[in-house]
Amino acid sequence: MNVVTKKPADARATRPLRADAARNQQRILAAARDLFADRGLEITLDDVAERAGVGVGTVYRRFSNKQELIGGVFEENVERMAEQAELALDQPDPWRGLVNFFEYMCMNMAANRGLGEVLVGLEDGQERFACVKERMQPAIARVIDRARDAGELRPDAAPEDFFAVVNMVDWVADFSRPVNPDVWRRYFALLLDGLRADAKKREPLPVPPLTDDEIHQAKMACFNKRR
């Protein structure tokens, strides 16, 4: 009787990579990470191959399509966010831990066009968001609860408020990126003030607002991007 041995569903996921293949995979992921951050998700695997300095066939051997490559880059971001949540919990000052964590989140979104698009713009964005929520929600809740219990955060603030904060800051960052990539910090500070306990001191706003000329230039950049 002949015995048929089934192959793994995804041999790439189970077979150890050769050293050169592992190096190529890291180059591909690094190139994709940079391109997604700079240009968002409207890139091709050919673009990634060119940036990585490998043949497009090499990219396809490691990632069968762009969605799979996006998933690989996205997982790296999830790991870094989880590490930052743990660092926030290790910070002795509960308010500073909360600010540091959400500042990292906003800074990451402001510098990375593709990250926000993954969370809310793809057909499987809700599934990917559910993955992040499952991994991150407990740590984020602890960061927020610790600040509230210390009397630093207004008692009615909820974790969902911080999801809104990050997304509002991301919108400002996307709008102002061509003319003033740091102005998001001003609105992040304003939003934090609205969430801080009433008796606590407010910090000075870190940067000035956009000028009228910068607003005009940013509007023109948005218009040209949609054309």
XYZ file of N, CA and C in Angstrom:
681
model
N 0.852 -1.197 0.000
C 0.000 0.000 0.000
C 0.880 1.237 0.000
N 0.599 2.136 -0.879
C 1.358 3.376 -0.958
C 0.873 4.351 0.101
N 1.809 5.001 0.770
C 1.482 6.003 1.771
C 1.743 7.375 1.190
N 0.734 8.217 1.218
C 0.859 9.572 0.675
C 1.153 10.516 1.830
N 2.248 11.224 1.728
C 2.615 12.200 2.752
C 2.120 13.566 2.341
N 1.308 14.164 3.184
C 0.771 15.488 2.869
C 1.831 16.541 3.103
N 1.892 17.497 2.191
C 2.792 18.635 2.353
C 2.134 19.684 3.238
N 2.931 20.451 3.977
C 2.335 21.534 4.774
C 1.557 22.484 3.887
N 0.511 23.099 4.427
C -0.311 24.044 3.642
C 0.529 25.190 3.116
N 1.506 25.622 3.872
C 2.366 26.717 3.439
C 3.808 26.330 3.765
N 4.479 25.761 2.775
C 5.835 25.268 3.000
C 6.774 26.378 3.381
N 6.500 27.610 2.891
C 7.375 28.743 3.204
C 7.361 29.053 4.687
N 6.230 28.763 5.339
C 6.094 29.097 6.755
C 6.747 28.061 7.658
N 7.019 26.809 7.110
C 7.531 25.749 7.963
C 8.974 25.398 7.663
N 9.449 25.657 6.454
C 10.805 25.299 6.073
C 11.779 26.390 6.513
N 12.857 26.015 7.242
C 13.830 27.045 7.643
C 14.448 27.716 6.422
N 14.668 29.025 6.516
C 15.247 29.766 5.408
C 16.756 29.603 5.393
N 17.334 29.488 4.184
C 18.779 29.585 4.050
C 19.213 30.982 4.438
N 20.498 31.124 4.743
C 20.993 32.430 5.207
C 20.751 33.510 4.165
N 21.010 33.197 2.870
C 20.816 34.219 1.837
C 19.336 34.540 1.660
N 18.465 33.534 1.776
C 17.025 33.777 1.659
C 16.521 34.616 2.824
N 17.057 34.340 4.022
C 16.658 35.128 5.194
C 17.078 36.583 5.034
N 18.292 36.799 4.500
C 18.755 38.176 4.267
C 17.870 38.878 3.252
N 17.512 38.161 2.178
C 16.633 38.761 1.165
C 15.273 39.114 1.761
N 14.751 38.229 2.617
C 13.447 38.505 3.215
C 13.507 39.766 4.066
N 14.578 39.921 4.833
C 14.718 41.116 5.661
C 14.863 42.366 4.797
N 15.587 42.268 3.693
C 15.722 43.415 2.778
C 14.374 43.772 2.165
N 13.596 42.755 1.810
C 12.274 43.005 1.230
C 11.363 43.683 2.247
N 11.355 43.169 3.478
C 10.513 43.765 4.513
C 10.933 45.198 4.824
N 12.246 45.447 4.865
C 12.730 46.805 5.144
C 12.338 47.752 4.012
N 12.461 47.287 2.772
C 12.083 48.122 1.632
C 10.585 48.410 1.652
N 9.781 47.380 1.925
C 8.325 47.567 1.979
C 7.951 48.515 3.103
N 8.601 48.375 4.243
C 8.308 49.252 5.388
C 8.550 50.714 5.020
N 9.689 50.991 4.353
C 10.014 52.365 3.963
C 9.036 52.899 2.917
N 8.691 52.064 1.939
C 7.788 52.510 0.873
C 6.374 52.741 1.398
N 5.881 51.838 2.228
C 4.548 52.028 2.798
C 4.498 53.289 3.636
N 5.572 53.553 4.382
C 5.603 54.754 5.225
C 5.590 56.013 4.371
N 6.365 56.020 3.279
C 6.494 57.215 2.449
C 5.298 57.430 1.525
N 4.785 56.343 0.931
C 3.825 56.470 -0.166
C 2.489 55.803 0.099
N 2.322 55.179 1.256
C 1.082 54.479 1.521
C 1.042 53.147 0.799
N -0.151 52.603 0.640
C -0.296 51.249 0.112
C -0.398 51.179 -1.403
N -0.319 52.324 -2.078
C -0.428 52.326 -3.538
C 0.926 52.047 -4.189
N 1.584 51.001 -3.737
C 2.855 50.593 -4.320
C 2.694 49.176 -4.847
N 3.651 48.741 -5.650
C 3.596 47.409 -6.233
C 4.767 46.567 -5.720
N 4.676 45.273 -5.945
C 5.798 44.407 -5.575
C 7.027 44.715 -6.419
N 6.827 45.230 -7.627
C 7.966 45.680 -8.440
C 8.690 46.837 -7.743
N 7.924 47.769 -7.170
C 8.529 48.887 -6.433
C 9.368 48.356 -5.265
N 8.828 47.379 -4.566
C 9.529 46.814 -3.413
C 10.808 46.125 -3.860
N 10.726 45.355 -4.954
C 11.914 44.661 -5.462
C 13.006 45.652 -5.844
N 12.617 46.739 -6.512
C 13.595 47.745 -6.916
C 14.247 48.388 -5.698
N 13.449 48.750 -4.677
C 14.010 49.371 -3.484
C 14.916 48.387 -2.727
N 14.542 47.105 -2.716
C 15.314 46.107 -1.976
C 16.561 45.660 -2.729
N 16.600 45.933 -4.035
C 17.746 45.504 -4.828
C 17.729 44.018 -5.140
N 16.516 43.447 -5.290
C 16.383 42.034 -5.630
C 15.454 41.926 -6.836
N 15.437 40.749 -7.453
C 14.523 40.520 -8.554
C 13.098 40.376 -8.060
N 12.138 40.742 -8.909
C 10.741 40.666 -8.474
C 10.339 39.227 -8.192
N 10.980 38.270 -8.885
C 10.704 36.863 -8.604
C 11.070 36.476 -7.185
N 12.118 37.099 -6.643
C 12.518 36.838 -5.265
C 11.440 37.304 -4.301
N 10.846 38.458 -4.608
C 9.757 38.963 -3.757
C 8.584 37.993 -3.790
N 8.211 37.523 -4.984
C 7.059 36.637 -5.103
C 7.314 35.279 -4.459
N 8.574 34.844 -4.392
C 8.860 33.573 -3.723
C 8.631 33.667 -2.216
N 8.820 34.861 -1.661
C 8.630 35.043 -0.224
C 7.214 35.511 0.118
N 6.608 36.314 -0.772
C 5.275 36.875 -0.518
C 4.471 36.740 -1.802
N 3.391 35.965 -1.746
C 2.659 35.651 -2.976
C 1.890 36.840 -3.525
N 1.610 37.842 -2.685
C 0.891 39.027 -3.149
C 1.167 40.178 -2.189
N 0.678 41.344 -2.542
C 0.949 42.536 -1.727
C 0.285 42.448 -0.362
N -0.903 41.841 -0.289
C -1.577 41.731 1.006
C -0.728 40.943 1.997
N -0.080 39.890 1.523
C 0.767 39.081 2.392
C 1.968 39.896 2.881
N 2.534 40.698 1.987
C 3.665 41.542 2.373
C 3.227 42.616 3.374
N 2.074 43.208 3.131
C 1.536 44.193 4.080
C 1.371 43.550 5.448
N 0.878 42.317 5.485
C 0.703 41.618 6.741
C 2.015 41.453 7.488
N 3.102 41.131 6.750
C 4.402 40.979 7.380
C 4.895 42.266 8.004
N 4.729 43.375 7.279
C 5.154 44.678 7.799
C 4.271 45.089 8.972
N 2.973 44.845 8.862
C 2.032 45.223 9.902
C 2.339 44.501 11.211
N 2.708 43.217 11.122
C 3.027 42.459 12.326
C 4.218 43.071 13.062
N 5.188 43.589 12.309
C 6.324 44.253 12.951
C 5.851 45.461 13.761
N 4.911 46.221 13.208
C 4.380 47.384 13.926
C 3.638 46.967 15.189
N 2.897 45.877 15.118
C 2.175 45.394 16.293
C 3.161 45.033 17.398
N 4.263 44.360 17.029
C 5.261 43.979 18.028
C 5.846 45.211 18.713
N 6.147 46.239 17.930
C 6.731 47.452 18.506
C 5.724 48.165 19.416
N 4.452 48.202 19.009
C 3.442 48.838 19.853
C 3.276 48.090 21.172
N 3.325 46.758 21.105
C 3.217 45.965 22.334
C 4.395 46.256 23.266
N 5.592 46.380 22.710
C 6.774 46.706 23.521
C 6.621 48.077 24.183
N 6.077 49.050 23.437
C 5.903 50.395 23.993
C 4.869 50.404 25.116
N 3.835 49.578 24.992
C 2.836 49.493 26.072
C 3.474 48.950 27.345
N 4.343 47.961 27.215
C 5.026 47.424 28.391
C 5.965 48.465 29.004
N 6.652 49.228 28.163
C 7.522 50.286 28.680
C 6.704 51.337 29.434
N 5.509 51.640 28.928
C 4.643 52.621 29.598
C 4.249 52.130 30.987
N 4.003 50.839 31.109
C 3.633 50.288 32.414
C 4.817 50.254 33.377
N 6.027 50.232 32.832
C 7.230 50.256 33.683
C 7.616 51.674 34.115
N 7.015 52.690 33.479
C 7.324 54.077 33.812
C 6.741 54.399 35.203
N 7.586 54.895 36.140
C 7.080 55.165 37.504
C 5.945 56.182 37.544
N 5.954 57.178 36.663
C 4.918 58.214 36.643
C 3.795 57.739 35.716
N 2.600 57.427 36.237
C 1.519 56.896 35.395
C 1.123 57.831 34.253
N 1.085 59.149 34.511
C 0.718 60.079 33.450
C 1.783 60.101 32.364
N 3.057 60.134 32.757
C 4.136 60.151 31.781
C 4.141 58.865 30.962
N 3.845 57.741 31.620
C 3.764 56.483 30.882
C 2.675 56.528 29.831
N 1.496 57.066 30.196
C 0.392 57.182 29.246
C 0.763 58.102 28.084
N 1.333 59.270 28.408
C 1.711 60.229 27.360
C 2.756 59.628 26.432
N 3.765 58.960 27.004
C 4.820 58.377 26.174
C 4.270 57.340 25.209
N 3.342 56.512 25.714
C 2.795 55.463 24.851
C 1.982 56.051 23.699
N 1.073 56.968 24.017
C 0.219 57.501 22.956
C 0.972 58.476 22.052
N 2.005 59.103 22.578
C 2.857 59.911 21.704
C 3.578 59.025 20.702
N 4.044 57.857 21.155
C 4.670 56.911 20.228
C 3.669 56.483 19.159
N 2.448 56.165 19.573
C 1.423 55.748 18.618
C 1.177 56.833 17.569
N 1.013 58.082 18.042
C 0.746 59.184 17.122
C 1.943 59.458 16.219
N 3.148 59.406 16.782
C 4.352 59.642 15.998
C 4.498 58.574 14.916
N 4.188 57.333 15.276
C 4.278 56.240 14.319
C 3.274 56.419 13.187
N 2.052 56.814 13.530
C 1.033 57.049 12.514
C 1.396 58.253 11.647
N 1.938 59.319 12.280
C 2.271 60.527 11.531
C 3.386 60.268 10.524
N 4.315 59.379 10.874
C 5.457 59.106 10.004
C 5.183 57.990 9.009
N 4.061 57.296 9.161
C 3.835 56.083 8.387
C 2.459 56.123 7.739
N 2.411 56.580 6.499
C 1.124 56.672 5.799
C 0.425 55.332 5.710
N 1.202 54.266 5.489
C 0.601 52.957 5.270
C -0.065 52.374 6.491
N 0.418 52.723 7.693
C -0.126 52.107 8.904
C -1.596 52.456 9.095
N -1.928 53.735 8.972
C -3.324 54.134 9.106
C -4.198 53.519 8.028
N -3.653 53.406 6.809
C -4.427 52.813 5.717
C -4.690 51.337 5.979
N -3.737 50.632 6.577
C -3.948 49.228 6.915
C -5.079 49.087 7.919
N -5.084 49.963 8.926
C -6.067 49.844 9.998
C -7.489 50.127 9.527
N -7.648 51.091 8.626
C -9.013 51.497 8.294
C -9.345 51.465 6.809
N -8.347 51.242 5.932
C -8.601 51.416 4.517
C -8.690 50.170 3.673
N -8.194 49.037 4.154
C -8.203 47.829 3.351
C -9.486 47.035 3.556
N -9.779 46.131 2.610
C -10.963 45.287 2.756
C -10.867 44.417 3.997
N -9.634 43.974 4.336
C -9.481 43.164 5.542
C -9.008 44.015 6.709
N -9.216 45.331 6.629
C -8.754 46.212 7.690
C -9.393 45.894 9.037
N -10.687 45.533 9.026
C -11.361 45.237 10.279
C -10.767 43.986 10.934
N -10.427 42.988 10.114
C -9.812 41.776 10.648
C -8.454 42.097 11.261
N -7.665 42.916 10.570
C -6.351 43.282 11.101
C -6.511 44.124 12.367
N -7.506 45.018 12.387
C -7.730 45.808 13.585
C -8.133 44.913 14.748
N -8.937 43.883 14.480
C -9.335 42.955 15.539
C -8.112 42.254 16.119
N -7.138 41.922 15.262
C -5.909 41.291 15.730
C -5.143 42.226 16.655
N -5.024 43.498 16.244
C -4.333 44.483 17.078
C -5.077 44.667 18.392
N -6.404 44.763 18.317
C -7.212 44.994 19.515
C -7.025 43.861 20.514
N -7.037 42.623 20.003
C -6.877 41.461 20.882
C -5.506 41.466 21.546
N -4.482 41.871 20.793
C -3.119 41.863 21.335
C -2.869 43.058 22.253
N -3.412 44.215 21.904
C -3.029 45.453 22.570
C -4.004 45.905 23.652
N -5.280 45.571 23.528
C -6.296 46.160 24.401
C -6.011 45.972 25.891
N -5.610 44.777 26.339
C -5.365 44.627 27.787
C -4.268 45.555 28.301
N -3.157 45.669 27.550
C -2.056 46.535 27.985
C -2.466 47.998 27.959
N -3.183 48.412 26.908
C -3.627 49.801 26.812
C -4.575 50.131 27.959
N -5.486 49.198 28.266
C -6.422 49.424 29.375
C -5.671 49.600 30.687
N -4.599 48.826 30.885
C -3.825 48.959 32.120
C -3.123 50.311 32.183
N -2.590 50.774 31.041
C -1.935 52.088 31.001
C -2.930 53.183 31.376
N -4.135 53.110 30.825
C -5.161 54.121 31.079
C -5.688 54.019 32.504
N -5.968 52.800 32.963
C -6.481 52.617 34.318
C -5.488 53.120 35.355
N -4.206 52.882 35.113
C -3.188 53.304 36.077
C -3.166 54.821 36.204
N -3.273 55.533 35.058
C -3.298 56.999 35.097
C -4.567 57.513 35.766
N -5.692 56.846 35.534
C -6.953 57.263 36.161
C -6.902 57.023 37.671
N -6.402 55.857 38.066
C -6.332 55.530 39.492
C -5.404 56.478 40.246
N -4.401 57.022 39.540
C -3.467 57.964 40.166
C -4.039 59.376 40.215
N -5.251 59.572 39.684
C -5.864 60.895 39.691
C -5.333 61.819 38.619
N -4.630 61.275 37.634
C -4.044 62.091 36.568
C -4.974 62.236 35.369
N -5.898 61.314 35.217
C -6.780 61.267 34.059
C -8.207 61.469 34.529
N -8.997 62.213 33.758
C -10.380 62.454 34.151
C -11.104 61.121 34.308
N -11.973 60.987 35.284
C -12.541 59.677 35.625
C -13.440 59.075 34.555
N -13.983 59.891 33.658
C -14.880 59.354 32.632
C -14.163 59.042 31.325
N -12.829 59.164 31.277
C -12.078 58.841 30.062
C -12.055 57.329 29.859
N -12.192 56.897 28.608
C -12.241 55.467 28.282
C -11.183 55.143 27.223
N -10.780 53.879 27.111
C -9.798 53.507 26.081
C -10.225 53.915 24.676
N -11.532 53.866 24.401
C -12.007 54.240 23.062
C -11.702 55.701 22.739
N -11.609 56.556 23.773
C -11.254 57.956 23.542
C -9.865 58.064 22.930
N -8.972 57.184 23.329
C -7.601 57.260 22.834
C -7.492 56.732 21.406
N -8.351 55.798 21.036
C -8.420 55.402 19.623
C -8.807 56.606 18.770
N -9.790 57.380 19.262
C -10.202 58.582 18.528
C -9.080 59.611 18.484
N -8.373 59.789 19.610
C -7.260 60.751 19.657
C -6.216 60.410 18.605
N -5.805 59.146 18.562
C -4.771 58.728 17.606
C -5.236 58.981 16.175
N -6.489 58.687 15.876
C -6.980 58.868 14.509
C -7.169 60.337 14.151
N -7.563 61.178 15.106
C -7.657 62.616 14.825
C -6.275 63.213 14.568
N -5.312 62.800 15.392
C -3.942 63.277 15.191
C -3.403 62.791 13.843
N -3.741 61.559 13.474
C -3.291 61.028 12.179
C -3.846 61.860 11.033
N -5.109 62.307 11.144
C -5.681 63.136 10.074
C -4.902 64.443 9.946
N -4.624 65.086 11.081
C -3.857 66.338 11.061
C -2.482 66.097 10.451
N -1.837 65.006 10.860
C -0.498 64.702 10.352
C -0.524 64.478 8.843
N -1.535 63.761 8.351
C -1.630 63.499 6.918
C -1.853 64.788 6.141
N -2.706 65.666 6.675
C -2.993 66.938 6.005
C -1.761 67.845 5.961
N -1.028 67.916 7.084
C 0.058 68.902 7.193
C 1.419 68.349 6.781
N 1.509 67.041 6.502
C 2.802 66.417 6.221
C 3.622 67.146 5.148
N 3.025 67.615 4.033
C 3.850 68.266 3.007
C 4.460 69.599 3.435
N 3.867 70.257 4.443
C 4.331 71.613 4.785
C 4.877 71.729 6.206
N 4.410 70.887 7.118
C 4.830 71.000 8.518
C 4.580 69.652 9.202
N 5.528 68.729 9.108
C 5.284 67.366 9.596
C 5.213 67.228 11.117
N 5.531 68.290 11.865
C 5.532 68.192 13.328
C 4.345 68.876 13.991
N 3.477 69.534 13.219
C 2.404 70.317 13.843
C 1.388 69.424 14.561
N 1.343 68.134 14.228
C 0.423 67.218 14.921
C 0.654 67.229 16.422
N 1.881 67.538 16.859
C 2.195 67.523 18.287
C 1.360 68.566 19.046
N 1.058 69.683 18.395
C 0.237 70.718 19.039
C -1.155 70.170 19.360
N -1.747 69.478 18.415
C -3.121 68.997 18.594
C -3.163 67.755 19.486
N -2.090 66.996 19.481
C -1.968 65.909 20.443
C -1.980 66.468 21.870
N -1.222 67.553 22.092
C -1.181 68.175 23.426
C -2.551 68.731 23.822
N -3.248 69.367 22.876
C -4.585 69.891 23.169
C -5.562 68.779 23.538
N -5.497 67.675 22.814
C -6.393 66.561 23.104
C -6.071 65.932 24.465
N -4.788 65.832 24.789
C -4.415 65.312 26.104
C -4.934 66.211 27.222
N -4.854 67.518 27.021
C -5.379 68.448 28.025
C -6.856 68.191 28.300
N -7.599 67.860 27.232
C -9.020 67.589 27.419
C -9.293 66.314 28.197
N -8.304 65.410 28.236
C -8.478 64.141 28.928
C -7.866 64.140 30.324
N -7.079 65.158 30.644
C -6.398 65.173 31.937
C -7.362 65.629 33.037
N -7.103 65.140 34.239
C -7.928 65.516 35.383
C -7.908 67.029 35.571
N -9.036 67.610 36.016
C -9.214 69.061 36.035
C -8.174 69.798 36.855
N -7.733 69.236 37.974
C -6.833 69.964 38.872
C -5.373 69.907 38.433
N -5.076 69.179 37.357
C -3.695 68.979 36.960
C -3.207 70.102 36.046
N -1.937 70.417 36.176
C -1.321 71.481 35.392
C -1.256 71.100 33.918
N -1.556 72.069 33.056
C -1.452 71.874 31.612
C -0.062 72.274 31.149
N 0.504 71.485 30.220
C 1.816 71.801 29.663
C 1.666 72.818 28.529
N 2.691 73.663 28.301
C 2.639 74.584 27.159
C 2.550 73.803 25.844
N 1.852 74.359 24.868
C 1.757 73.703 23.563
C 3.139 73.684 22.914
N 3.548 72.533 22.363
C 4.951 72.376 21.942
C 5.328 73.095 20.651
N 4.372 73.334 19.759
C 4.681 73.987 18.478
C 3.554 74.950 18.130
N 3.820 75.960 17.293
C 2.749 76.883 16.877
C 1.823 76.223 15.868
N 0.651 76.818 15.621
C -0.262 76.251 14.621
C 0.258 76.481 13.210
N -0.410 75.851 12.242
C -0.102 76.115 10.838
C -0.393 77.577 10.511
N 0.450 78.162 9.688
C 0.177 79.517 9.208
C -0.873 79.446 8.093
N -1.439 80.596 7.747
C -2.400 80.630 6.637
C -1.773 80.110 5.357
N -0.513 80.475 5.120
C 0.174 80.024 3.908
C 0.372 78.515 3.928
N 0.726 77.964 5.091
C 0.897 76.514 5.183
C -0.424 75.788 4.971
N -1.519 76.346 5.505
C -2.831 75.726 5.288
C -3.164 75.704 3.798
N -2.900 76.813 3.113
C -3.158 76.882 1.674
C -2.313 75.849 0.931
N -1.033 75.775 1.258
C -0.155 74.819 0.590
C -0.589 73.377 0.858
N -1.002 73.097 2.086
C -1.448 71.748 2.428
C -2.725 71.387 1.670
N -3.646 72.341 1.530
C -4.865 72.083 0.754
C -4.524 71.764 -0.702
N -3.591 72.522 -1.269
C -3.179 72.277 -2.659
C -2.534 70.910 -2.798
N -1.742 70.515 -1.801
C -1.110 69.198 -1.852
C -2.167 68.088 -1.801
N -3.196 68.260 -0.968
C -4.288 67.285 -0.895
C -5.029 67.213 -2.225
N -5.287 68.375 -2.835
C -5.984 68.407 -4.120
C -5.169 67.687 -5.191
N -3.859 67.969 -5.234
C -3.004 67.343 -6.253
C -2.890 65.852 -6.028
N -2.927 65.400 -4.780
C -2.813 63.981 -4.468
C -4.040 63.204 -4.962
N -5.197 63.877 -4.978
C -6.437 63.199 -5.395
C -6.609 63.173 -6.903
N -5.845 63.996 -7.613
C -6.012 64.093 -9.070
C -5.523 62.833 -9.756
